Coordinates of C-alpha atoms in Angstrom, one line a residue:
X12 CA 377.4 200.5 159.3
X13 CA 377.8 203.3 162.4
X14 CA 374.8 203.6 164.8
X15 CA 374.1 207.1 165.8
X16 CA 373.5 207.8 169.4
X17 CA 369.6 209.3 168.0
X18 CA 368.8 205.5 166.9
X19 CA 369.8 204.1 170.5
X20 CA 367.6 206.6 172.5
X21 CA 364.5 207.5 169.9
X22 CA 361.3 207.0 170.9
X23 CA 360.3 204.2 169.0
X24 CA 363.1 201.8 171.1
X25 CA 362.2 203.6 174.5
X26 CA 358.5 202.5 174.1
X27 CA 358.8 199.3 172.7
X28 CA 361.8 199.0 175.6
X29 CA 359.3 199.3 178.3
X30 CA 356.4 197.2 176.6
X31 CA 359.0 194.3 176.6
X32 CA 360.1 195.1 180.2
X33 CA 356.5 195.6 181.4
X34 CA 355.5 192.0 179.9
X35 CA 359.2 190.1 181.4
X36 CA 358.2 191.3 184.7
X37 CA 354.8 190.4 184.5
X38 CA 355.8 186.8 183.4
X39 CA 358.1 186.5 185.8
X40 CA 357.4 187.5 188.8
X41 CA 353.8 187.5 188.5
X42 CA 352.8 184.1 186.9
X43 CA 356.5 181.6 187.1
X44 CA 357.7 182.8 190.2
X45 CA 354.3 182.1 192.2
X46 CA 354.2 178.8 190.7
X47 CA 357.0 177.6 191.1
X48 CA 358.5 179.6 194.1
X49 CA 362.0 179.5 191.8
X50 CA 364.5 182.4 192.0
X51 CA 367.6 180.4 190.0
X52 CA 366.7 181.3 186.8
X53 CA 364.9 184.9 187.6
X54 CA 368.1 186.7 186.7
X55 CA 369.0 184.4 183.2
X56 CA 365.3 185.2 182.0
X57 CA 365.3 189.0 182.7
X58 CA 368.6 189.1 181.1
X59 CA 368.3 187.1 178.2
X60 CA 365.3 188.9 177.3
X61 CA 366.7 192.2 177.3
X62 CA 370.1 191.6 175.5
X63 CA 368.5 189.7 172.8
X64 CA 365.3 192.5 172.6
X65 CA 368.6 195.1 172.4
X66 CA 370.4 192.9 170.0
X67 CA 367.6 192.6 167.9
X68 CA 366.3 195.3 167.8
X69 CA 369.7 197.0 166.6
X70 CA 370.5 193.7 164.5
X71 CA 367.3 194.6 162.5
X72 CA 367.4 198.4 161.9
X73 CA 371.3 197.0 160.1
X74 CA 369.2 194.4 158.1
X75 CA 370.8 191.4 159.3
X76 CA 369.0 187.5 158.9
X77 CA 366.6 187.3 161.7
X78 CA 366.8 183.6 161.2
X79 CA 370.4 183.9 161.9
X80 CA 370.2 185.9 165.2
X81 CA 367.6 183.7 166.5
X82 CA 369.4 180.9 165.5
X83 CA 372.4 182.6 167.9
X84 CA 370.7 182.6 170.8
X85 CA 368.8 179.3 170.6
X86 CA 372.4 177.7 170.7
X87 CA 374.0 179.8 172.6
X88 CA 370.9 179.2 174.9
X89 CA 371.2 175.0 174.9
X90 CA 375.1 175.6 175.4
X91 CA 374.7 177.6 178.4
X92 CA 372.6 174.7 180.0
X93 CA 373.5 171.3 178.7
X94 CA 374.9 171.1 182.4
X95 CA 372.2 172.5 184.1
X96 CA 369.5 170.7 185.9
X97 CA 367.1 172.8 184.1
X98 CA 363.7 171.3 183.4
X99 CA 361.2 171.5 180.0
X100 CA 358.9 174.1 181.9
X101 CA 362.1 176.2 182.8
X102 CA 363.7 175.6 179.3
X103 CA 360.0 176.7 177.9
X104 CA 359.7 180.0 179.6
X105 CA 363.3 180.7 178.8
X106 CA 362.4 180.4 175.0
X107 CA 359.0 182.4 176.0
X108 CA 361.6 185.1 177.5
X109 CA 363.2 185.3 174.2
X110 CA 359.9 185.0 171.9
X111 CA 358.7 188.2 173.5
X112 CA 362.2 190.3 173.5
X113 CA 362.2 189.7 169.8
X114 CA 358.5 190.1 169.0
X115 CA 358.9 193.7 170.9
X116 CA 361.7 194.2 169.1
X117 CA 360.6 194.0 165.9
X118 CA 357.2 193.6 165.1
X119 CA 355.5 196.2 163.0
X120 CA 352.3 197.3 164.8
X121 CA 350.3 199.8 166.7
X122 CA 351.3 200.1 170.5
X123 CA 348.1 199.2 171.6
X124 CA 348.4 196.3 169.0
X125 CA 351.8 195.6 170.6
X126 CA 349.9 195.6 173.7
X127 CA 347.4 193.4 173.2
X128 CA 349.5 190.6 171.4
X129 CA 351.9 190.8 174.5
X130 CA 348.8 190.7 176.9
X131 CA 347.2 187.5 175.0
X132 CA 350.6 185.6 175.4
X133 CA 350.7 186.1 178.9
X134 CA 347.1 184.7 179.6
X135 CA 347.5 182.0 177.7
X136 CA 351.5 180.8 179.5
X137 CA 349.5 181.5 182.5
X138 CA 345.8 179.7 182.3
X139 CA 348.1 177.1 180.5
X140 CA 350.2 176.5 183.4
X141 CA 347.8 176.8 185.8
X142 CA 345.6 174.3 187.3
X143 CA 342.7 176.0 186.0
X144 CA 343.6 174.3 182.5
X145 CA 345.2 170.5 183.8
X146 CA 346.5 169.3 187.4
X147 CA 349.1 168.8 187.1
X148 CA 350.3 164.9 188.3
X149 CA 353.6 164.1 189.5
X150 CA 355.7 160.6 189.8
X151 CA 357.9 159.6 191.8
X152 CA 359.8 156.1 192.8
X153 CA 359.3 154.7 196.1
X154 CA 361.6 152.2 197.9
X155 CA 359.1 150.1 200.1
X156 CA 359.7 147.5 202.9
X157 CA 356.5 146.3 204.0
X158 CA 356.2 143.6 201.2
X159 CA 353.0 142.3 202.4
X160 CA 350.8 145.1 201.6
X161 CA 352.1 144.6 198.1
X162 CA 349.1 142.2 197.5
X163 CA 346.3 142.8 195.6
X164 CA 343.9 142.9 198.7
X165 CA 345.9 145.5 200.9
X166 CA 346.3 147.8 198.6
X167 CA 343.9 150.3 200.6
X168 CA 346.1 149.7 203.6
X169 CA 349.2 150.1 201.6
X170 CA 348.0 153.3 200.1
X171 CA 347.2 154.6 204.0
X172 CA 350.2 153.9 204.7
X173 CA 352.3 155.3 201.9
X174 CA 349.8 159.0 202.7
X175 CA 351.0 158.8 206.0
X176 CA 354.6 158.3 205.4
X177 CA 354.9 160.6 203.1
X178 CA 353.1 163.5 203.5
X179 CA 351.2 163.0 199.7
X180 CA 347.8 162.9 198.6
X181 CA 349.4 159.9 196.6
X182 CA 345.6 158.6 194.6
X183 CA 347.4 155.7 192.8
X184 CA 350.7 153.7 192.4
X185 CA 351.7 150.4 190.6
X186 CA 354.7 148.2 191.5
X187 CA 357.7 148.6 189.2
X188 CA 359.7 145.7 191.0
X189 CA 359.9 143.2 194.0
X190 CA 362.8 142.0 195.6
X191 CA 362.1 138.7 197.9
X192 CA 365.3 138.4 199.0
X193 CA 365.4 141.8 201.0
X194 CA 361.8 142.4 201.3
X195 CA 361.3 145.2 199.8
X196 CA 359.2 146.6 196.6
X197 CA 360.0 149.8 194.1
X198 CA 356.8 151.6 194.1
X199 CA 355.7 154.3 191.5
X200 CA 353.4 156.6 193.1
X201 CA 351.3 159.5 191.9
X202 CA 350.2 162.5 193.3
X203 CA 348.7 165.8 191.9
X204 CA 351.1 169.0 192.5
X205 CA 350.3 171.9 194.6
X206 CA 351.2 175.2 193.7
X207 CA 353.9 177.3 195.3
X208 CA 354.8 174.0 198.0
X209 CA 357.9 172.1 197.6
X210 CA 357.8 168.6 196.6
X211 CA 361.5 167.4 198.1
X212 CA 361.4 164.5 200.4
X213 CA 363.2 161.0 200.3
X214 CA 361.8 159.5 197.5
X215 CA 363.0 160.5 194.0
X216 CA 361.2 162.5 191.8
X217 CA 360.4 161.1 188.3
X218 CA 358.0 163.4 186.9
X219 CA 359.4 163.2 183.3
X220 CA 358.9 159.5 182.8
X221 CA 355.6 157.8 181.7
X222 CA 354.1 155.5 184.2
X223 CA 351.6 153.2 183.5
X224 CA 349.3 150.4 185.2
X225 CA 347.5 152.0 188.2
X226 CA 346.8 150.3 191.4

């Protein structure tokens, strides 16, 4: 079935075109970039979300399964990154990317309904993501020499020290292991994250295990 040039450039695709652009950049730049102070995957979500809002949009005027051109991208998306170091949060707002190209795309509403829909989806990633909703606590493993503060009565001092070290607001930990025969301990230790400040240092992050037992 031939496309004609009229379909590509009428109206309804120019408006619904800029409402998806409007709401990318918005998401982007003005809610995941600030929180995460990320540029890597800036380009893959500005670009998945306008070929598949193009593709579908198109797809859909030719009647094809929506199901199936979702279905595309999904695994076309997890092939693209099975390599990656790409986390759940980063994987999430690439699928929000692509929720919004299609719902532009192809839902049947009123622009200011089309609006408003897109509007209520980015309040809610945001206040989600935000602080405002749940602080956000972060893990990570600690390698620690001074055995002797592993005991249950220095654990203030340990904790002092540990804040000192390491630059963290670190409010509780729990020993994974002890080694006796070099003296040293594998800490887990918890911290809440702040927003737009990078967390790299020597110890390694863990932040999608479970911890349990706190100091």
């Amino acid at each position: 079935m031939e496309m004609q040039l009229a379909n590509i450039i009428s109206g309804d695709f120019l408006f619904r075109m800029v409402i998806d652009l409007v709401v990318i950049t918005i998401l982007v730049r003005f809610i995941y970039y600030p929180l995460y102070r990320n540029s890597d995957f800036v380009f893959s979500y500005f670009l998945f979300n306008f070929i598949v809002f193009s593709l579908t949009y198109f797809l859909h005027n030719v009647e094809v399964s929506m199901g199936l051109t979702f279905g595309l991208f999904a695994i076309f998306s997890m092939l693209r990154y099975r390599t990656e170091s790409i986390s759940i949060k980063e994987m999430t707002y690439l699928f929000v990317s692509i929720a919004i190209a299609m719902l532009c795309a192809i839902i049947k509403t009123t622009p200011l309904g089309l609006s408003i829909i897109s509007g209520f989806i980015l309040v809610l990633t945001w206040f989600i993501d935000s602080n405002f909703f749940l602080k956000k606590e972060i893990r990570k493993t600690v390698l620690y020499e001074k055995i002797e503060l592993i005991k249950p009565g220095y654990h203030d001092k340990l904790m002092d020290d540990l804040r000192q070290r390491t630059g963290l607001n670190i409010h509780r930990f729990y020993v994974q292991k002890i080694d006796f025969l070099r003296d040293t301990a594998n800490l887990k230790v918890f911290y809440y994250e702040q927003r737009g400040k990078s967390n790299k240092g020597d110890v390694s992050d863990d932040s999608s295990e479970d911890g349990s037992g706190d100091a």
